[in-house]
Coordinates of C-alpha atoms in Angstrom, one line a residue:
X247 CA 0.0 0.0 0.0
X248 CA 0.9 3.6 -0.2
X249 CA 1.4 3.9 3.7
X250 CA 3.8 0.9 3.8
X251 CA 5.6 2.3 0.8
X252 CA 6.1 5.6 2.4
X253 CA 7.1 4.0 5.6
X254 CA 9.7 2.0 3.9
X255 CA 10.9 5.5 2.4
X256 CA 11.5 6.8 5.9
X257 CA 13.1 4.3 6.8
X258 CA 15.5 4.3 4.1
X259 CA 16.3 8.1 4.7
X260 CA 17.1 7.2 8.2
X261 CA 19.4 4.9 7.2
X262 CA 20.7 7.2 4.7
X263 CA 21.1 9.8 7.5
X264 CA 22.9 7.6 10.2
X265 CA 25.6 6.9 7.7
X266 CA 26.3 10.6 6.7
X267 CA 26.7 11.5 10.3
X268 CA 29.3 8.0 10.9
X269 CA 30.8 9.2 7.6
X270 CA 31.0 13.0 8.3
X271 CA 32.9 12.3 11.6
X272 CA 35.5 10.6 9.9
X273 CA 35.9 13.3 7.4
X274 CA 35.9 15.6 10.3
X275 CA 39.0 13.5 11.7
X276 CA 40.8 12.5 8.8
X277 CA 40.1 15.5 6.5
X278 CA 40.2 18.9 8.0
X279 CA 40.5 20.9 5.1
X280 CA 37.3 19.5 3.7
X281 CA 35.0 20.9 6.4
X282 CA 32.8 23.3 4.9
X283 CA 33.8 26.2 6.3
X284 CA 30.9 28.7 5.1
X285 CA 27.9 26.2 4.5
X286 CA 25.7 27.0 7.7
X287 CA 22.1 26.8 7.8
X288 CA 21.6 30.5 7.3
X289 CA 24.0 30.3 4.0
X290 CA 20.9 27.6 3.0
X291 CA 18.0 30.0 4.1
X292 CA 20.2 33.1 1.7
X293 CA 20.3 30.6 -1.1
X294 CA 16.4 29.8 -0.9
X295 CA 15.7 33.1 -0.9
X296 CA 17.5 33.4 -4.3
X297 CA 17.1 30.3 -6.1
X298 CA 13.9 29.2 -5.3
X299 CA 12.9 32.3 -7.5
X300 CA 14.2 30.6 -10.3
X301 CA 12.0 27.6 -9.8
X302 CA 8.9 26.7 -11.8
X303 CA 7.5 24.0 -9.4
X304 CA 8.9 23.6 -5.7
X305 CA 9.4 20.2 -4.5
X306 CA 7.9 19.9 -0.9
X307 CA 8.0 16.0 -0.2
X308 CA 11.3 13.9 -0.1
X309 CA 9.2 10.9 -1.2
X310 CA 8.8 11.6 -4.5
X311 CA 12.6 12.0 -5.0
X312 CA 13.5 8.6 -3.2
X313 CA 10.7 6.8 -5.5
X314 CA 12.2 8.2 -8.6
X315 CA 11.7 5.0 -11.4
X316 CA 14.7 4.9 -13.7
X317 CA 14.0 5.4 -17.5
X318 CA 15.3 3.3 -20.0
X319 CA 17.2 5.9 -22.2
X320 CA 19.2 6.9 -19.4
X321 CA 20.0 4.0 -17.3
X322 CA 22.9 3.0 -18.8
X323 CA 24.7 6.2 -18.8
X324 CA 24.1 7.3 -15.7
X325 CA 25.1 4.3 -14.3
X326 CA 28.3 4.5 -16.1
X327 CA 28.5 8.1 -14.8
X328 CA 27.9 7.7 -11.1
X329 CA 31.5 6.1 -10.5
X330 CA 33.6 8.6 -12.0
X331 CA 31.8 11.8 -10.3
X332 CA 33.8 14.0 -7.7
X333 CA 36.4 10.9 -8.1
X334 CA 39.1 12.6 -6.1
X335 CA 36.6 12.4 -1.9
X336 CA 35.0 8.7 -3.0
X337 CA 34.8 8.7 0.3
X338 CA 32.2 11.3 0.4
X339 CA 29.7 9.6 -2.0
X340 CA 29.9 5.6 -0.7
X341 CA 27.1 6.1 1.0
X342 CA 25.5 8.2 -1.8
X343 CA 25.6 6.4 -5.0
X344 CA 22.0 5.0 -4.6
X345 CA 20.9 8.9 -3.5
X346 CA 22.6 10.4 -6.4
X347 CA 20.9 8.1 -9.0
X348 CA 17.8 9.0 -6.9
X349 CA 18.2 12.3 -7.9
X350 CA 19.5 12.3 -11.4
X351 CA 16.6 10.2 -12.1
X352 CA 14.4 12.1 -10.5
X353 CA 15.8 15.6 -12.0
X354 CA 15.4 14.0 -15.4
X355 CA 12.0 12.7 -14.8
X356 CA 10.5 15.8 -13.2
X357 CA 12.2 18.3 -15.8
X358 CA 11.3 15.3 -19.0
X359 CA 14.6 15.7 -20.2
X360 CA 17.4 12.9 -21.4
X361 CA 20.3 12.6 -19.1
X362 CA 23.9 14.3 -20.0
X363 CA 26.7 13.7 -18.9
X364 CA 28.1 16.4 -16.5
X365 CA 24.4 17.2 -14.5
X366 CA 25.8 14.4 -12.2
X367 CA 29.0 16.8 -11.2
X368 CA 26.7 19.5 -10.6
X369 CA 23.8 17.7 -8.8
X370 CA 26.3 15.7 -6.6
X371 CA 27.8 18.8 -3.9
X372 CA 24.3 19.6 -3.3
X373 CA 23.8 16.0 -2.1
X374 CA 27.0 16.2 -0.4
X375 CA 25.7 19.3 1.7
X376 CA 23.6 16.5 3.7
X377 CA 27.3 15.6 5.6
X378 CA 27.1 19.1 6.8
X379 CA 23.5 19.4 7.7
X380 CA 22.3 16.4 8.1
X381 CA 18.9 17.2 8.8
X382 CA 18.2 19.3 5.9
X383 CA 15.4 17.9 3.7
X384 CA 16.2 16.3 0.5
X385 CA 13.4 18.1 -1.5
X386 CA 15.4 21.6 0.2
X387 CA 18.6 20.4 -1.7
X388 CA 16.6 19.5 -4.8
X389 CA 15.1 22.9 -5.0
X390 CA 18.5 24.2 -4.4
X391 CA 19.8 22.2 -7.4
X392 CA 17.2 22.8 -9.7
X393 CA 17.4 26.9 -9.0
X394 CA 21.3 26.6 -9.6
X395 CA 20.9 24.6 -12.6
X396 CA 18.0 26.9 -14.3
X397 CA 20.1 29.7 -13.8
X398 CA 23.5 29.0 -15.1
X399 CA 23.1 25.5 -16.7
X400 CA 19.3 24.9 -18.0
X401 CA 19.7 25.1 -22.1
X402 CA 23.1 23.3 -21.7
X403 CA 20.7 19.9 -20.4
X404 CA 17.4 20.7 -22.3
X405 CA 18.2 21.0 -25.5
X406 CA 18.8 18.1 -27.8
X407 CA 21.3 20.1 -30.0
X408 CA 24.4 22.1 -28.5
X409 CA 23.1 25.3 -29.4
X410 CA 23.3 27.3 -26.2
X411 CA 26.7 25.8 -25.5
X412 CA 28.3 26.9 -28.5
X413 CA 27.4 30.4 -27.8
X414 CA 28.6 30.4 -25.0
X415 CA 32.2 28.8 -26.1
X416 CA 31.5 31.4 -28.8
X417 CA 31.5 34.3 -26.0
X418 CA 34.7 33.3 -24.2
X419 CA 37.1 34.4 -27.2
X420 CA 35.5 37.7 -27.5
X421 CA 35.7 38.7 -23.6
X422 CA 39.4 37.4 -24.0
X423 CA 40.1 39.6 -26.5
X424 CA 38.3 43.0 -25.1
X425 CA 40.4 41.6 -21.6
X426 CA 43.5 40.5 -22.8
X427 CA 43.9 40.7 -26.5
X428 CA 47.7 39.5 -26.4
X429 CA 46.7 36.3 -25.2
X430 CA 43.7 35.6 -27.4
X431 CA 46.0 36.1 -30.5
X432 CA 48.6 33.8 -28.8
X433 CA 45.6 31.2 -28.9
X434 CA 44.4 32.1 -32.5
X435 CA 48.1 31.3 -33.3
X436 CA 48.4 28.0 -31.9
X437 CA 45.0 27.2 -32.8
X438 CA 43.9 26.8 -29.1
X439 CA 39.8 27.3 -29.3
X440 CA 37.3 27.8 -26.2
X441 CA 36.1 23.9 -26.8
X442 CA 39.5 23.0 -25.2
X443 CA 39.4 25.2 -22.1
X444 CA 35.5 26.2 -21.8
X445 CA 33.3 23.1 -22.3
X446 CA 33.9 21.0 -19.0
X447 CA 33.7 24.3 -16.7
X448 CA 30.4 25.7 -18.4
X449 CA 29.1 22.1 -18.8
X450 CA 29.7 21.1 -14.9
X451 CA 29.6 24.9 -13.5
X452 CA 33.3 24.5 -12.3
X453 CA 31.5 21.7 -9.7
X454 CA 33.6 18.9 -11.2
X455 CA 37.5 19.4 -10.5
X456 CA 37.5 21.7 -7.6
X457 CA 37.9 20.7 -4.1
X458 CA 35.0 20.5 -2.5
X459 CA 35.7 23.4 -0.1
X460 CA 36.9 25.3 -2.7
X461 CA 34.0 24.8 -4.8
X462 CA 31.4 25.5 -1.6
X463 CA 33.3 29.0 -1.2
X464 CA 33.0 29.7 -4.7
X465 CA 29.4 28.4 -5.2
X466 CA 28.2 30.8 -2.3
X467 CA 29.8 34.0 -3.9
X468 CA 28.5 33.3 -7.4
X469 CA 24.9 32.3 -6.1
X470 CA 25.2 35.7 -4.0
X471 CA 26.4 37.4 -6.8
X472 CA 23.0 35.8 -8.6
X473 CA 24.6 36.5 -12.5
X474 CA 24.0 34.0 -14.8
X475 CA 27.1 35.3 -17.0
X476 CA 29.6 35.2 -14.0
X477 CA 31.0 31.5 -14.7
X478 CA 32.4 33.2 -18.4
X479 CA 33.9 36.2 -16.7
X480 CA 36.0 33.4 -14.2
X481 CA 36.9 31.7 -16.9
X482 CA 38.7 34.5 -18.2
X483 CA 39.9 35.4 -15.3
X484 CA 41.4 31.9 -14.9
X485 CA 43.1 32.2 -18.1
X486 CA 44.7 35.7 -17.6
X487 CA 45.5 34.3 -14.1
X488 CA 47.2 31.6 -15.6
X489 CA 49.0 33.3 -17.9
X490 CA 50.7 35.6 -15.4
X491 CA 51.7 32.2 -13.2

């Protein structure tokens, strides 16, 4: 029946729950630098209050995202994908494979869109916030997700072409060049285009390579900052960075 079913749920996410806190005490004692320094409860309530603007239908029950049914066109890949995402703290996610399909799935479902590979990097720090607050709801971090993704990432996964994408590579050489024109030319000359720097970092929203402290610091100031052009202005700012290193 429906009542077992949800009781079952409940009881899973208990489960789920008891194993972040175990698992977030040995991060506590084994990792230091990985505590999330700024992620508080009142940096969740100033995120709400910007992303859940950006959100056509707010998710209020933590059933529906732990019933999530796979779909057959994305099964495979997603499966594939789970393994490899935020690779360098496995440890975070052992407990959080099963959650992060969950969620994909659900995402995917709720949004009727085809998996791509790179929502799982962006989907999975949100998740991960769970080690830090434990008791936040998962529809809270699913709202979260789904405001971050519609305002920096949302044509990049609905679209079945690469249209958006490619102009937004198509934007990077041109702030270069108003920036620092020396360096795009040096890139013109050895044929260096913004597919080779600009598609995992607009695809992922920086959420894939960065350390997860890192990327907690820098998710709070660019959700603060709430402009959806601010991940193409760090990537320039990377690149001029990088040049002067």
């Amino acid at each position: 029946t429906s009542e077992e079913n949800k009781e079952i749920l409940i009881s899973q996410e208990y489960e789920h729950k008891e194993k972040l806190n175990n698992e977030y005490e040995k991060i506590l004692k084994n990792n230091p630098q990985q505590v999330f320094i700024e992620i508080t409860e009142e940096t969740i309530e100033n995120w709400k209050k910007i992303l859940y603007k950006k959100i056509p239908n707010i998710i209020n029950e933590d059933c529906n995202i732990l019933n999530s049914e796979k779909t057959k066109e994305n099964s495979k890949i997603v499966s594939n994908d789970i393994p490899r995402t935020r690779g360098r703290e496995k440890i975070l996610l052992n407990s959080f494979s099963s959650l992060l399909e969950y969620f994909i799935n659900f995402y995917c479902n709720n949004n009727k869109i085809l998996y791509k590979q790179g929502l799982s990097e962006i989907i999975a720090p949100f998740l991960v916030l769970k080690y830090k607050l434990p008791n936040i709801p998962y529809y809270t971090i699913y709202n979260l997700l789904s405001g971050f993704i519609n305002t920096y990432a949302t044509n990049y996964y609905y679209e079945k072409t690469c249209f958006s994408l490619t102009n937004s590579l198509y934007l990077l050489p041109l702030l270069l060049k108003y920036h620092s024109p020396a360096l795009q030319n040096l890139f013109d000359k050895i044929l260096i285009n913004p597919e080779m720097y600009g598609t995992s970092w607009l695809l992922t929203s920086f959420c894939s390579k960065l350390q997860l402290h890192l990327l907690y610091h820098l998710m709070n100031k660019i959700i603060i900052e709430d402009d959806p052009f601010m991940f193409h202005f760090l990537i320039i700012a990377l690149l001029i960075n990088k040049q002067k290193i």
